[in-house]
Amino acid sequence: MKTLKQSWAEPYKIKMVELLKMTTQSHRRKAMSEAGFNTFLLKSEDVYIDLLTDSGTSAMSDHQWAGMMMGDEAYAGSRNFYHLEEVVKNIYGYKYLVPTHQGRGAENILSKILIKKGDIIPGNMYFTTTRLHQELAGGKFEDIIIDEAHDPENEFPFKGNVDLEKLEKLIKKYGAKRIPYVSMATSVNMAGGQPISLKNLKDLRALTKKHGIRVIHDMTRVAENAHFIQQREKGYEHKSIREIVKEINSYTDGATMSAKKDALVNIGGFLALNDWDVFEEARNMVVVYEGLHTYGGLAGRDMEAMAIGILESVNDNHIHARVGQVIYLGEKMIEYGVPIVKPIGGHGIFLDAKKFLPHIPQDQFPAQTLAAEVYLDSGVRTMERGVVSAGRKANGENYYPKLELVRFTIPRRVYTQAHMDVIAESVANVYGRRNKIKGMKMVYEPKYLRFFQARFEKLK
Ligand code: PLI
């Protein structure tokens, strides 16, 4: 029987450490100014605790490192590919695998195959690279996530759910023929790492099946979503993460995966499919953009580390500790009175910058400003997920997302509870002097995915 309170602890011990550089305020001021007040442009050496992303930043296990030594670096037919293929089949339940160098490689291929000019792609909130590939292929993304997802304070337990009425309206308006698939993500990143429920997914499956529309799953953080289903959805409390992951996937036709997150590797991804015809085309296209269909831009050793990482990622103790650490940090921030997205998500804490800095209008980039201020305070690097990340529409106008957030993304198996304390204290410091903080203007804007390389100046 489960006790009411069950503390988590890391299901591993530390065998090797990487020393961190502590910096002074004046050093950080210079570094931030040289980086154009964009945390993506900071040098990693100037960062103390790096919460820019959970992508490719996880610590690999000794098993994974041992697997790296077992790399079969043949150009074709590497044994590591076959191992990965078997793991993807067994753990995720998809029939066919096309490896890619990372998630966006899979998104590119899938979008080129399934999307025609003028198509509509409904999804449970956009993700930056996913939507861009859909647009580059001639499609238009339509947000069909439930309204609760756009409200940082709404504590609905499954804010990643699809609003089926919104989807039905789109089907009525455009016709099912113009909708090649529904782009469904688990642990919705831009909403704050919010899960979709299995009930909602089953309903989505029933509706799309009626209209002959595919469901394509962005399964980048599927195991973290499975954890929330286990914790919150009736009937799943005694199911393992592995079982829940498999069930989620069973209601979808294929998936794009950035293995740099859930799957605990520093590089890698794939496209997984159940439909032979789409697979055939993808297997052909991958040779154009990534590499041969048995390596897709990866070394044999990368595929081996990924296969082992996938197995480790669906371990219940691993996920419990991983999400437990994120929740620990979020609860600390709440104790300090700092406004964050609730419920706390799976891969990071998202500060509500509109509420944190209500005096800064959205076109003066409150989240970008706040990310810079946290770095200046303590050397903790975070990232903007607001108006800068949202970019511009095809007609050149800015998207103005309701959510204007700063993401504190927690790499897996990397930082300790003491680091979490230091991070929360730094945010509390910045919160204490929030009224004195001024916004910024953008002085350089690249054409694609501007958040990566844009530069800013502080307003006087
Ligand atoms: O960074 P990639 O190309 O391996 O994966 C792209 C990608 C696709 N879907 C989702 C939900 C992501 O979160 C994602 C990448 N995310 C990054 C880099 C992040 O920092 O969240």
XYZ file of C-alpha atoms and ligand atoms in Angstrom:
481
model
C 0.000 0.000 0.000
C 1.217 3.520 -0.791
C 1.840 5.846 2.161
C 0.363 9.326 1.896
C 3.663 11.109 1.628
C 6.446 9.414 -0.217
C 9.643 11.424 -0.694
C 11.548 10.786 -3.853
C 15.290 10.351 -4.021
C 17.554 9.861 -6.990
C 17.663 6.178 -8.016
C 21.379 6.470 -8.809
C 24.644 7.599 -7.233
C 27.232 9.951 -8.676
C 30.369 8.445 -10.198
C 31.884 11.456 -11.949
C 31.402 15.201 -11.575
C 31.844 18.217 -13.828
C 33.154 21.280 -12.012
C 31.125 24.470 -12.372
C 32.444 27.975 -12.780
C 31.228 30.525 -10.264
C 31.038 34.050 -11.720
C 30.886 37.565 -10.273
C 28.155 40.124 -10.958
C 30.464 42.309 -13.040
C 31.547 39.301 -15.120
C 27.903 38.413 -15.730
C 26.986 42.001 -16.654
C 29.687 42.012 -19.337
C 28.760 38.524 -20.604
C 25.031 39.357 -20.821
C 25.652 42.601 -22.641
C 27.976 40.870 -25.148
C 25.247 38.237 -25.647
C 22.704 40.928 -26.642
C 20.578 40.045 -23.593
C 19.733 36.700 -25.173
C 20.566 33.733 -22.953
C 21.050 31.562 -26.085
C 24.033 33.716 -27.004
C 25.846 33.319 -23.673
C 28.902 31.115 -23.599
C 28.250 28.035 -21.511
C 31.450 28.780 -19.571
C 29.837 31.955 -18.244
C 26.897 30.011 -16.795
C 26.693 28.590 -13.278
C 23.499 26.476 -13.352
C 22.272 25.857 -16.864
C 18.490 25.564 -17.169
C 18.323 26.736 -20.774
C 16.911 23.403 -21.833
C 16.463 19.773 -20.923
C 17.405 18.916 -24.507
C 20.610 16.958 -24.928
C 21.738 18.042 -21.469
C 20.940 14.909 -19.467
C 23.590 12.823 -17.727
C 24.022 9.420 -19.343
C 24.333 6.323 -17.187
C 27.380 4.049 -16.991
C 25.364 1.565 -19.090
C 24.862 4.157 -21.789
C 28.554 5.085 -21.767
C 29.442 1.418 -21.986
C 27.030 1.187 -24.931
C 28.938 4.027 -26.612
C 31.980 1.763 -26.649
C 29.925 -0.866 -28.445
C 29.252 1.394 -31.427
C 29.218 -0.443 -34.745
C 30.295 2.340 -37.067
C 29.471 0.583 -40.312
C 27.960 2.885 -42.929
C 25.102 0.464 -43.512
C 23.271 -2.013 -41.310
C 24.933 -1.163 -37.968
C 23.912 -3.613 -35.245
C 23.068 -0.617 -33.037
C 20.352 0.360 -35.520
C 18.734 -3.054 -35.156
C 18.929 -2.806 -31.383
C 17.287 0.612 -31.477
C 14.615 -0.649 -33.859
C 13.796 -3.511 -31.497
C 13.584 -1.162 -28.477
C 11.335 1.308 -30.322
C 9.033 -1.580 -31.270
C 8.992 -3.139 -27.803
C 8.785 -0.028 -25.651
C 6.921 2.402 -27.860
C 4.924 -0.032 -29.980
C 5.526 1.570 -33.381
C 6.261 -0.768 -36.279
C 8.771 1.122 -38.410
C 11.733 3.304 -37.471
C 13.610 5.998 -39.370
C 16.452 7.442 -37.267
C 17.231 11.158 -37.585
C 19.899 13.394 -36.111
C 17.328 14.970 -33.767
C 13.624 15.770 -33.508
C 13.426 18.472 -36.150
C 14.987 16.129 -38.711
C 11.977 13.849 -38.222
C 9.590 16.819 -38.351
C 11.073 17.950 -41.649
C 10.644 14.561 -43.305
C 7.168 13.940 -41.941
C 5.912 17.425 -42.897
C 7.288 17.093 -46.430
C 5.544 13.736 -46.878
C 2.137 14.413 -45.361
C 1.484 18.135 -45.846
C 0.352 19.764 -49.105
C 0.083 23.484 -49.749
C -3.087 24.856 -48.144
C -3.419 22.043 -45.605
C -4.463 22.682 -42.018
C -2.631 21.012 -39.133
C -4.530 21.179 -35.846
C -2.480 20.596 -32.708
C -2.502 20.889 -28.914
C -0.436 24.091 -28.903
C 2.404 24.877 -31.263
C 6.019 23.984 -30.785
C 8.561 26.245 -32.488
C 10.358 23.802 -34.811
C 7.290 21.621 -35.376
C 5.131 24.505 -36.551
C 7.910 25.956 -38.699
C 8.317 22.672 -40.606
C 4.552 22.467 -41.052
C 4.543 26.008 -42.453
C 7.584 25.446 -44.677
C 5.750 22.449 -46.172
C 2.823 24.767 -47.063
C 0.531 24.014 -44.131
C -1.103 26.198 -41.506
C -1.082 25.267 -37.821
C -4.327 25.713 -35.848
C -4.298 25.606 -32.066
C -6.924 23.228 -30.655
C -5.676 22.896 -27.091
C -8.269 23.487 -24.354
C -8.594 27.131 -23.214
C -7.339 26.238 -19.719
C -3.853 25.725 -21.198
C -3.577 29.426 -21.976
C -4.254 30.414 -18.373
C -1.145 30.033 -16.170
C -3.204 29.891 -12.982
C -5.812 27.355 -14.016
C -5.027 24.139 -12.125
C -6.820 21.716 -14.437
C -4.815 18.462 -14.216
C -4.671 17.790 -17.967
C -3.977 21.145 -19.576
C -2.487 19.346 -22.584
C -5.920 18.070 -23.633
C -7.336 18.676 -27.079
C -10.608 20.611 -27.305
C -12.580 18.255 -29.517
C -15.157 20.912 -30.340
C -12.434 23.145 -31.751
C -11.276 20.210 -33.882
C -14.790 19.445 -35.092
C -15.219 23.075 -36.112
C -12.022 22.915 -38.171
C -13.137 19.695 -39.837
C -16.467 21.311 -40.687
C -14.836 24.481 -41.983
C -12.041 22.965 -44.090
C -13.134 19.363 -44.654
C -11.185 16.317 -43.474
C -9.305 16.116 -46.784
C -7.385 19.280 -45.980
C -6.321 17.958 -42.579
C -3.504 15.432 -43.123
C -3.097 14.749 -39.421
C -3.609 16.082 -35.920
C -0.299 17.069 -34.368
C -0.645 15.765 -30.806
C 2.089 16.312 -28.230
C 2.446 14.686 -24.858
C 3.778 16.924 -22.005
C 2.937 20.054 -23.979
C 6.136 22.060 -23.856
C 4.882 25.578 -24.572
C 2.002 25.177 -22.095
C 4.474 24.432 -19.305
C 5.019 20.684 -19.687
C 1.317 19.917 -19.261
C -0.033 16.386 -19.844
C -2.823 15.078 -22.034
C -5.103 12.453 -20.455
C -5.661 9.014 -21.912
C -9.400 9.626 -21.900
C -8.946 12.705 -24.083
C -6.571 10.864 -26.366
C -9.045 7.993 -26.794
C -11.796 10.488 -27.650
C -9.458 12.211 -30.106
C -8.728 8.845 -31.691
C -12.431 8.059 -32.076
C -13.192 11.434 -33.680
C -10.246 11.394 -36.084
C -10.932 7.785 -37.056
C -14.464 8.737 -38.050
C -13.021 11.276 -40.475
C -10.023 9.266 -41.645
C -7.508 11.709 -40.126
C -4.178 10.483 -38.756
C -2.859 11.329 -35.284
C 0.862 12.042 -35.230
C 2.422 12.099 -31.793
C 5.247 14.394 -30.719
C 6.525 11.912 -28.132
C 9.541 13.906 -27.006
C 8.453 13.762 -23.338
C 5.967 10.882 -23.379
C 7.297 9.173 -20.231
C 6.835 12.365 -18.210
C 3.251 12.585 -19.484
C 2.752 8.945 -18.450
C 3.843 9.866 -14.917
C 1.049 12.433 -14.623
C -1.483 9.931 -15.976
C -0.316 7.454 -13.328
C -0.657 10.108 -10.616
C -3.902 11.730 -11.740
C -6.046 9.587 -14.038
C -8.501 7.131 -12.586
C -7.712 3.528 -13.438
C -4.010 4.110 -14.120
C -2.608 4.400 -10.594
C -1.394 0.781 -10.641
C -0.123 0.732 -14.218
C 3.578 1.087 -14.890
C 5.070 3.965 -16.871
C 6.006 1.436 -19.512
C 2.423 0.221 -19.870
C 1.027 3.747 -19.992
C 3.555 4.859 -22.620
C 2.618 1.917 -24.808
C -1.070 2.640 -24.411
C -0.633 6.330 -25.318
C 1.177 5.375 -28.498
C -1.446 2.791 -29.417
C -3.942 5.594 -30.139
C -1.640 7.254 -32.664
C -0.397 6.462 -36.173
C 3.172 7.571 -35.849
C 5.527 9.796 -33.927
C 8.348 12.267 -34.149
C 10.862 12.025 -31.344
C 13.624 14.193 -30.019
C 15.522 11.577 -28.025
C 17.521 14.413 -26.448
C 14.816 14.759 -23.772
C 13.026 11.712 -22.319
C 15.450 9.243 -23.880
C 18.476 10.590 -21.994
C 20.933 11.137 -24.849
C 22.931 14.142 -25.950
C 21.958 13.760 -29.607
C 19.448 11.753 -31.619
C 15.856 11.404 -32.715
C 13.600 9.434 -34.975
C 10.419 9.141 -36.931
C 8.331 6.098 -36.001
C 5.433 4.922 -38.140
C 2.799 2.237 -38.412
C 1.840 2.939 -42.006
C 4.055 1.121 -44.504
C 3.499 3.616 -47.347
C 4.495 6.622 -45.273
C 7.472 4.687 -43.901
C 8.591 3.771 -47.438
C 8.614 7.405 -48.430
C 10.322 8.500 -45.208
C 12.988 5.844 -45.572
C 13.660 7.170 -49.031
C 13.652 10.812 -48.009
C 15.948 10.348 -45.027
C 18.837 9.620 -47.402
C 18.419 13.101 -48.874
C 18.342 15.066 -45.627
C 19.938 13.019 -42.849
C 21.884 9.946 -43.967
C 21.294 6.308 -44.816
C 18.082 4.814 -43.368
C 20.059 2.700 -40.880
C 21.803 5.691 -39.267
C 19.908 8.888 -40.161
C 22.725 11.274 -39.246
C 23.778 9.403 -36.108
C 26.864 7.399 -35.241
C 26.317 3.759 -34.267
C 27.313 4.641 -30.702
C 24.622 7.351 -30.559
C 21.950 4.818 -31.534
C 23.186 2.394 -28.867
C 23.083 5.082 -26.151
C 19.572 5.972 -27.307
C 18.340 2.361 -27.172
C 19.604 2.019 -23.588
C 18.329 5.500 -22.664
C 14.807 4.629 -23.843
C 14.808 1.571 -21.571
C 15.980 3.658 -18.598
C 13.472 6.428 -19.348
C 10.425 4.237 -18.707
C 11.624 3.079 -15.296
C 9.089 4.184 -12.676
C 11.710 5.176 -10.089
C 13.571 7.297 -12.628
C 10.489 9.247 -13.660
C 9.279 9.653 -10.090
C 12.592 11.264 -9.071
C 12.890 13.303 -12.270
C 9.470 14.917 -11.973
C 9.857 15.008 -8.172
C 12.847 17.314 -8.516
C 10.933 19.664 -10.836
C 8.029 19.788 -8.373
C 10.436 20.466 -5.494
C 11.742 23.569 -7.291
C 8.252 24.741 -8.230
C 6.986 24.427 -4.664
C 9.953 26.467 -3.400
C 9.098 29.227 -5.857
C 5.450 29.161 -4.791
C 6.608 29.478 -1.147
C 8.463 32.665 -2.141
C 5.248 34.011 -3.698
C 6.629 33.916 -7.245
C 3.951 33.523 -10.000
C 4.489 30.278 -11.924
C 2.417 28.147 -14.280
C 0.271 25.675 -12.397
C 0.015 22.766 -12.055
C 3.786 22.307 -12.069
C 4.781 20.541 -15.301
C 7.097 17.658 -16.028
C 10.326 19.175 -17.327
C 10.630 22.600 -15.819
C 9.184 25.559 -13.982
C 7.634 28.296 -16.073
C 7.554 31.794 -14.553
C 4.578 33.927 -15.527
C 6.431 37.022 -16.737
C 3.245 39.026 -17.364
C 2.422 38.685 -13.687
C 6.006 38.980 -12.460
C 6.616 42.206 -14.428
C 3.111 43.631 -15.023
C 4.526 47.091 -15.783
C 6.389 45.828 -18.896
C 4.150 45.554 -22.009
C 4.492 42.417 -24.158
C 6.217 44.300 -26.982
C 8.985 45.197 -24.540
C 9.634 41.484 -23.976
C 8.934 40.855 -20.274
C 10.009 37.185 -20.386
C 13.224 37.939 -22.288
C 13.933 40.674 -19.733
C 13.261 38.394 -16.792
C 15.533 35.631 -18.138
C 18.338 38.211 -18.427
C 17.718 39.481 -14.887
C 17.897 35.984 -13.363
C 21.214 35.369 -15.111
C 22.571 38.720 -13.885
C 21.524 37.859 -10.336
C 23.075 34.418 -10.012
C 24.446 32.992 -13.258
C 21.406 30.725 -13.654
C 20.572 30.466 -17.357
C 16.907 30.111 -18.401
C 14.984 30.803 -21.600
C 12.203 32.988 -22.917
C 8.993 31.271 -24.017
C 6.787 34.168 -24.993
C 6.490 36.730 -27.764
C 10.063 36.243 -29.002
C 9.707 32.443 -29.260
C 6.299 32.775 -30.915
C 7.836 34.651 -33.888
C 5.899 36.131 -36.785
C 2.968 34.937 -38.882
C 3.333 34.337 -42.629
C 2.053 37.920 -43.176
C 4.870 39.331 -41.044
C 2.799 40.255 -38.000
C 4.024 39.162 -34.581
C 2.221 36.353 -32.848
C 1.225 37.647 -29.388
C 0.830 34.479 -27.300
C -1.265 34.632 -24.146
C 1.534 32.889 -22.284
C 4.625 35.026 -21.685
C 6.891 32.686 -19.761
C 10.447 32.114 -18.610
C 11.355 28.445 -18.609
C 13.594 26.928 -15.945
C 14.203 23.578 -17.617
C 15.724 20.862 -15.490
C 18.242 18.553 -17.192
C 17.747 14.913 -16.157
C 20.067 13.436 -13.525
C 22.361 16.501 -13.539
C 21.665 18.880 -10.643
C 21.010 18.304 -6.941
C 18.387 19.512 -4.508
C 20.852 22.136 -3.226
C 21.050 23.579 -6.736
C 17.251 23.809 -6.725
C 17.422 25.834 -3.483
C 19.943 28.276 -4.969
C 17.807 28.735 -8.090
C 14.651 29.473 -6.079
C 16.532 31.955 -3.849
C 17.821 33.819 -6.892
C 14.320 34.121 -8.355
C 13.069 35.399 -4.989
C 15.837 38.053 -5.080
C 14.801 39.249 -8.511
C 11.151 39.206 -7.445
C 12.062 41.476 -4.526
C 13.335 44.186 -6.877
C 10.890 43.576 -9.740
C 9.440 47.100 -9.742
C 12.781 48.604 -10.762
C 13.241 46.320 -13.797
C 12.836 47.916 -17.248
C 11.950 46.224 -20.551
C 13.994 45.835 -23.742
C 13.898 46.485 -27.478
C 14.910 44.026 -30.182
C 17.834 45.320 -32.242
C 18.500 42.258 -34.425
C 15.949 39.731 -35.650
C 16.790 36.665 -37.732
C 14.195 35.322 -40.184
C 13.635 31.843 -38.712
C 13.255 30.773 -35.058
C 14.323 34.240 -33.963
C 14.593 33.400 -30.259
C 17.837 31.542 -30.872
C 19.806 34.492 -32.260
C 17.881 37.753 -31.703
C 19.685 40.585 -29.901
C 18.235 43.138 -27.479
C 19.094 46.368 -25.710
C 17.816 47.482 -22.314
C 15.418 50.426 -22.340
C 16.661 53.388 -20.313
O 15.595 19.923 -30.669
P 15.138 18.789 -31.528
O 15.260 19.079 -32.963
O 15.755 17.489 -31.146
O 13.586 18.552 -31.207
C 12.609 19.478 -31.535
C 11.479 19.400 -30.553
C 10.288 18.855 -30.946
N 9.239 18.789 -30.087
C 9.307 19.237 -28.822
C 8.117 19.126 -27.948
C 10.478 19.790 -28.357
O 10.540 20.202 -27.102
C 11.609 19.907 -29.240
C 12.792 20.537 -28.849
N 12.836 21.223 -27.723
C 13.833 21.954 -27.266
C 15.131 22.147 -27.959
C 13.607 22.587 -25.994
O 14.518 23.251 -25.480
O 12.507 22.433 -25.453
